[in-house]
Structures are given as structure tokens and as C-alpha cells.
């Protein structure tokens, strides 16, 4: 179950049973009116914050074997009207990044193979760490940082030869 509570008056506003397990898999993100929630089986749910109604639901298809190994994850970020979803398939050594329309859940763009041979960065067992800073999605791996435009998924650049990159700080004009 997922629920919304009003801390000011100490009661549950709404609760919703979802088809997917949520425990320990990514963080819910909230924009002005919607919660975007990643789940254990590769699903992402959009719920209206006022009543918990499902606005849309998208499945990124973890197999039963992937669900059983427990190494996969789905993380969500939001920029303007785009929900950015990083899908880490765990020990299957593939990661994908999707841009979804925030209102409909439709896939607007997709970048596949973040840890595979088509991706310009090498990833460790946990896949890349993704961060969103000022409309740019950064994927940080042990030795590389790569960047994509958050709105259209266009690849921007890569910097390799870094040591254990795990955070991005953007400095304007530097």
C-alpha cells in the first residue's frame, strides 16, 4: 500500500493498493499535482496527489529472474513536463534511460545500453548514478561522466578518465 498523510491533523488522506511491490526501490518524486513512483518489477506509477488515483502506469519489464536477483532498480527524476526514468537491470549489465510525458506516461525518448558497448561510459555492478541538474541528466560511472538533454534525450558530451565520479556540481560560467 501507499498512502498520503496530513501531518497537521494526523490522519490518512488516502491510500492505494498497487500491483507492484514498492519497498526499497527508488524514491517517489512529486511535482505540482502528481507523485511519480518507481516499483520493484520495473513499473512506474503516476498518482494524483489529492486523491491517489492512478493517472498512468508504465512497465519497463523486469523478468521474474531479474526481480528475484534483487539487483535491478528504477529511479525517477522530473524536469518540466518530462519524467526521466533510469532503469538499471542489475547483473544483466544493461541500463536504459527514458523520457516520459508527465501527463500521459507515453515514451517521448529512449536511450538504451547505458552500460553496454553502445554507451560511451563503462559502468560498475550498480550501473551508473544519474543526476539531474538544470535540465541536463548526468550519468556517472567509475571513470566517466556523460550528459544528456533532459527534454529530448539528446546526447551532449562525455568526459572520461575521472576517478570514482559520484556527484555533479554545476558552476555557471566556469
Tab-separated table of C-alpha atoms in Angstrom:
chain	number	residue	atom	x	y	z
A	1	UNK	CA	0.000	0.000	0.000
A	2	UNK	CA	0.946	3.590	-0.463
A	3	UNK	CA	-0.742	6.341	1.489
A	4	UNK	CA	-0.867	10.093	1.884
A	5	UNK	CA	-0.997	11.543	5.370
A	6	UNK	CA	-1.798	15.021	6.605
A	7	UNK	CA	0.818	15.675	9.278
A	8	UNK	CA	-1.059	18.743	10.527
A	9	UNK	CA	-4.129	16.789	11.604
A	10	UNK	CA	-2.573	13.311	11.946
A	11	UNK	CA	-4.761	11.275	9.631
A	12	UNK	CA	-4.549	9.297	6.388
A	13	UNK	CA	-5.896	11.349	3.460
A	14	UNK	CA	-5.933	8.421	1.008
A	15	UNK	CA	-4.370	5.018	0.451
A	16	UNK	CA	-3.904	2.927	-2.668
A	17	UNK	CA	-3.041	-0.715	-3.287
A	18	UNK	CA	-0.690	-1.068	-6.277
A	19	UNK	CA	0.012	-4.230	-8.267
A	20	UNK	CA	3.758	-3.846	-7.663
A	21	UNK	CA	5.951	-4.031	-4.582
A	22	UNK	CA	7.417	-0.635	-3.695
A	23	UNK	CA	9.671	-1.434	-0.750
A	24	UNK	CA	13.237	-0.232	-1.202
A	25	UNK	CA	13.177	0.584	-4.912
A	26	UNK	CA	13.846	4.210	-5.733
A	27	UNK	CA	12.149	7.302	-4.386
A	28	UNK	CA	8.795	8.842	-5.171
A	29	UNK	CA	9.072	12.229	-6.865
A	30	UNK	CA	6.393	14.916	-6.620
A	31	UNK	CA	5.647	17.799	-8.948
A	32	UNK	CA	2.764	20.268	-8.555
A	33	UNK	CA	-0.012	17.668	-8.511
A	34	UNK	CA	1.370	14.177	-9.133
A	35	UNK	CA	3.547	11.577	-7.410
A	36	UNK	CA	5.792	9.512	-9.708
A	37	UNK	CA	6.602	6.214	-8.001
A	38	UNK	CA	9.061	3.510	-9.151
A	39	UNK	CA	8.390	-0.123	-8.241
A	40	UNK	CA	10.347	-3.369	-7.807
A	41	UNK	CA	9.111	-5.014	-11.006
A	42	UNK	CA	10.081	-2.150	-13.336
A	43	UNK	CA	6.768	-0.306	-13.156
A	44	UNK	CA	6.418	3.450	-12.743
A	45	UNK	CA	3.130	4.852	-11.433
A	46	UNK	CA	1.794	8.395	-11.622
A	47	UNK	CA	-0.723	9.119	-8.845
A	48	UNK	CA	-2.738	12.294	-8.323
A	49	UNK	CA	-1.669	13.784	-5.008
A	50	UNK	CA	-5.147	14.934	-3.936
A	51	UNK	CA	-6.846	11.501	-4.093
A	52	UNK	CA	-4.293	8.818	-5.019
A	53	UNK	CA	-5.962	7.954	-8.332
A	54	UNK	CA	-3.665	6.338	-10.900
A	55	UNK	CA	-3.108	8.810	-13.741
A	56	UNK	CA	-0.920	6.399	-15.719
A	57	UNK	CA	1.236	3.325	-15.257
A	58	UNK	CA	4.212	2.276	-17.407
A	59	UNK	CA	6.034	-1.052	-17.213
A	60	UNK	CA	9.703	-1.378	-18.141
A	61	UNK	CA	9.514	-5.164	-17.965
A	62	UNK	CA	11.838	-6.773	-15.457
A	63	UNK	CA	11.713	-10.533	-15.920
A	64	UNK	CA	10.929	-12.799	-12.948
A	65	UNK	CA	14.658	-13.731	-12.836
A	66	UNK	CA	15.648	-10.058	-12.659
A	67	UNK	CA	13.108	-9.450	-9.907
A	68	UNK	CA	14.442	-12.461	-7.994
A	69	UNK	CA	18.105	-11.361	-8.069
A	70	UNK	CA	17.152	-8.060	-6.418
A	71	UNK	CA	19.888	-6.013	-8.127
A	72	UNK	CA	17.666	-4.066	-10.511
A	73	UNK	CA	16.264	-0.628	-9.799
A	74	UNK	CA	14.108	2.075	-11.307
A	75	UNK	CA	14.742	5.706	-10.425
A	76	UNK	CA	12.700	8.706	-11.483
A	77	UNK	CA	13.508	12.388	-11.894
A	78	UNK	CA	11.340	15.165	-13.303
A	79	UNK	CA	12.210	18.166	-15.416
A	80	UNK	CA	9.453	20.429	-16.716
A	81	UNK	CA	6.935	18.058	-18.372
A	82	UNK	CA	9.356	15.137	-18.702
A	83	UNK	CA	9.674	12.255	-16.239
A	84	UNK	CA	13.164	10.816	-16.657
A	85	UNK	CA	13.396	7.137	-15.745
A	86	UNK	CA	16.713	5.334	-15.257
A	87	UNK	CA	16.152	1.569	-15.486
A	88	UNK	CA	19.068	-0.462	-14.084
A	89	UNK	CA	18.761	-4.144	-14.965
A	90	UNK	CA	21.341	-5.086	-12.308
A	91	UNK	CA	23.596	-8.040	-13.061
A	92	UNK	CA	22.201	-8.176	-16.605
A	93	UNK	CA	24.582	-5.242	-17.346
A	94	UNK	CA	22.124	-3.107	-19.255
A	95	UNK	CA	20.742	0.244	-18.285
A	96	UNK	CA	18.211	2.329	-20.133
A	97	UNK	CA	17.048	5.898	-19.742
A	98	UNK	CA	13.592	7.042	-20.809
A	99	UNK	CA	11.884	10.402	-21.054
A	100	UNK	CA	8.140	10.089	-20.423
A	101	UNK	CA	5.411	12.641	-20.995
A	102	UNK	CA	4.447	13.603	-17.416
A	103	UNK	CA	0.722	13.830	-18.237
A	104	UNK	CA	0.316	10.576	-20.209
A	105	UNK	CA	3.303	8.338	-19.425
A	106	UNK	CA	3.995	7.964	-23.163
A	107	UNK	CA	7.649	7.429	-24.055
A	108	UNK	CA	8.989	10.649	-25.618
A	109	UNK	CA	12.585	9.417	-25.930
A	110	UNK	CA	14.748	6.415	-25.035
A	111	UNK	CA	18.485	5.847	-24.693
A	112	UNK	CA	19.435	2.183	-24.463
A	113	UNK	CA	22.532	0.314	-23.386
A	114	UNK	CA	23.842	2.811	-20.834
A	115	UNK	CA	26.301	0.178	-19.615
A	116	UNK	CA	26.655	-1.759	-22.848
A	117	UNK	CA	29.018	-1.396	-25.768
A	118	UNK	CA	26.885	1.269	-27.475
A	119	UNK	CA	27.101	3.581	-24.485
A	120	UNK	CA	30.186	5.769	-24.135
A	121	UNK	CA	30.645	5.052	-20.436
A	122	UNK	CA	31.694	1.925	-18.553
A	123	UNK	CA	29.566	1.063	-15.539
A	124	UNK	CA	30.224	-0.848	-12.365
A	125	UNK	CA	27.943	-3.533	-10.901
A	126	UNK	CA	25.486	-0.930	-9.623
A	127	UNK	CA	25.098	0.764	-13.007
A	128	UNK	CA	25.542	4.490	-13.470
A	129	UNK	CA	24.441	7.024	-10.912
A	130	UNK	CA	22.149	9.505	-12.614
A	131	UNK	CA	21.631	13.088	-11.517
A	132	UNK	CA	19.532	15.892	-12.952
A	133	UNK	CA	20.984	19.408	-12.817
A	134	UNK	CA	19.467	22.382	-14.691
A	135	UNK	CA	17.900	20.343	-17.493
A	136	UNK	CA	20.878	18.031	-18.013
A	137	UNK	CA	20.899	14.365	-16.988
A	138	UNK	CA	24.360	13.221	-15.924
A	139	UNK	CA	25.324	9.543	-15.792
A	140	UNK	CA	28.294	8.959	-13.512
A	141	UNK	CA	30.249	5.737	-13.698
A	142	UNK	CA	33.558	4.817	-12.042
A	143	UNK	CA	35.649	6.601	-14.687
A	144	UNK	CA	33.309	8.711	-16.821
A	145	UNK	CA	30.653	11.391	-16.743
A	146	UNK	CA	28.235	11.644	-19.662
A	147	UNK	CA	25.425	14.147	-20.214
A	148	UNK	CA	22.056	14.211	-21.998
A	149	UNK	CA	19.440	16.885	-22.596
A	150	UNK	CA	16.549	16.104	-20.203
A	151	UNK	CA	13.819	17.265	-22.592
A	152	UNK	CA	14.706	15.312	-25.738
A	153	UNK	CA	17.326	12.776	-24.571
A	154	UNK	CA	19.942	14.113	-26.989
A	155	UNK	CA	23.476	13.008	-26.036
A	156	UNK	CA	25.560	16.109	-25.170
A	157	UNK	CA	29.066	15.051	-24.129
A	158	UNK	CA	31.318	12.623	-22.290
A	159	UNK	CA	34.381	13.171	-20.103
A	160	UNK	CA	36.457	10.089	-19.330
A	161	UNK	CA	39.473	9.439	-17.175
A	162	UNK	CA	37.820	10.603	-13.975
A	163	UNK	CA	38.317	8.658	-10.781
A	164	UNK	CA	35.233	7.391	-8.929
A	165	UNK	CA	32.839	10.115	-10.083
A	166	UNK	CA	29.765	10.124	-7.856
A	167	UNK	CA	28.389	13.687	-7.847
A	168	UNK	CA	27.949	16.626	-10.208
A	169	UNK	CA	28.132	20.281	-9.159
A	170	UNK	CA	27.380	22.772	-11.915
A	171	UNK	CA	29.093	26.144	-11.800
A	172	UNK	CA	27.596	28.859	-14.011
A	173	UNK	CA	30.141	30.436	-16.332
A	174	UNK	CA	33.010	28.208	-15.203
